[in-house]
């Protein structure tokens, strides 16, 4: 049945990637960030990204595996590239409002901000096992997760408020 619907394991895998990337982007659209003040919108987007990664470690695993394979499967999917453009457009809108309101510095770049948010949220999920082994701290514990969530939100907002040196 799998071969009937997807023709190959590769096509099945690409369909899985399209679904998991699509899910996070669909939920982001529901956040309704356009009507919020820029700082609040960025904090909400960052907090959502943290929560999503924290609750979906399989998403992080799939992204890690795709990176091991040098994005070979994502490269074959126009759907993934198109759907992921939406998060950059959301960040661009928040940044434009923040720059216009003079609460964010004008050098902020949407892809850089998305990378900052994603990397901080992703790292603590992708490396939680080695972190626990090396440092004896379980990053899945609620008290650590809540503290890290706030640290990441504060870090993103601090970056956006301070012009680069």
PDB file of C-alpha atoms in Angstrom, residues 50 53 60 64 115-132 134-135 139 148 152:
ATOM      1  CA  UNK A  50       9.994  26.909  22.099  1.00  0.00           C
ATOM      2  CA  UNK A  53      10.046  22.079  19.757  1.00  0.00           C
ATOM      3  CA  UNK A  60      13.697  17.966  15.811  1.00  0.00           C
ATOM      4  CA  UNK A  64      18.515  16.639  12.350  1.00  0.00           C
ATOM      5  CA  UNK A 115      17.711  31.223  12.860  1.00  0.00           C
ATOM      6  CA  UNK A 116      18.339  32.676  16.328  1.00  0.00           C
ATOM      7  CA  UNK A 117      14.933  31.581  17.604  1.00  0.00           C
ATOM      8  CA  UNK A 118      15.100  28.153  15.977  1.00  0.00           C
ATOM      9  CA  UNK A 119      18.644  27.424  17.075  1.00  0.00           C
ATOM     10  CA  UNK A 120      18.047  28.254  20.717  1.00  0.00           C
ATOM     11  CA  UNK A 121      14.796  26.278  20.850  1.00  0.00           C
ATOM     12  CA  UNK A 122      16.135  23.370  18.801  1.00  0.00           C
ATOM     13  CA  UNK A 123      19.435  22.911  20.643  1.00  0.00           C
ATOM     14  CA  UNK A 124      17.912  22.094  23.983  1.00  0.00           C
ATOM     15  CA  UNK A 125      15.755  19.374  22.400  1.00  0.00           C
ATOM     16  CA  UNK A 126      18.323  17.896  20.034  1.00  0.00           C
ATOM     17  CA  UNK A 127      21.044  17.793  22.693  1.00  0.00           C
ATOM     18  CA  UNK A 128      19.008  17.024  25.799  1.00  0.00           C
ATOM     19  CA  UNK A 129      20.324  13.484  26.181  1.00  0.00           C
ATOM     20  CA  UNK A 130      24.002  14.408  25.978  1.00  0.00           C
ATOM     21  CA  UNK A 131      23.368  17.448  28.173  1.00  0.00           C
ATOM     22  CA  UNK A 132      21.733  15.238  30.818  1.00  0.00           C
ATOM     23  CA  UNK A 134      27.354  15.370  30.800  1.00  0.00           C
ATOM     24  CA  UNK A 135      25.832  17.846  33.233  1.00  0.00           C
ATOM     25  CA  UNK A 139      16.078  19.675  30.214  1.00  0.00           C
ATOM     26  CA  UNK A 148      14.873  28.316  29.332  1.00  0.00           C
ATOM     27  CA  UNK A 152      15.250  32.524  24.971  1.00  0.00           C
TER      28      UNK A 152
END
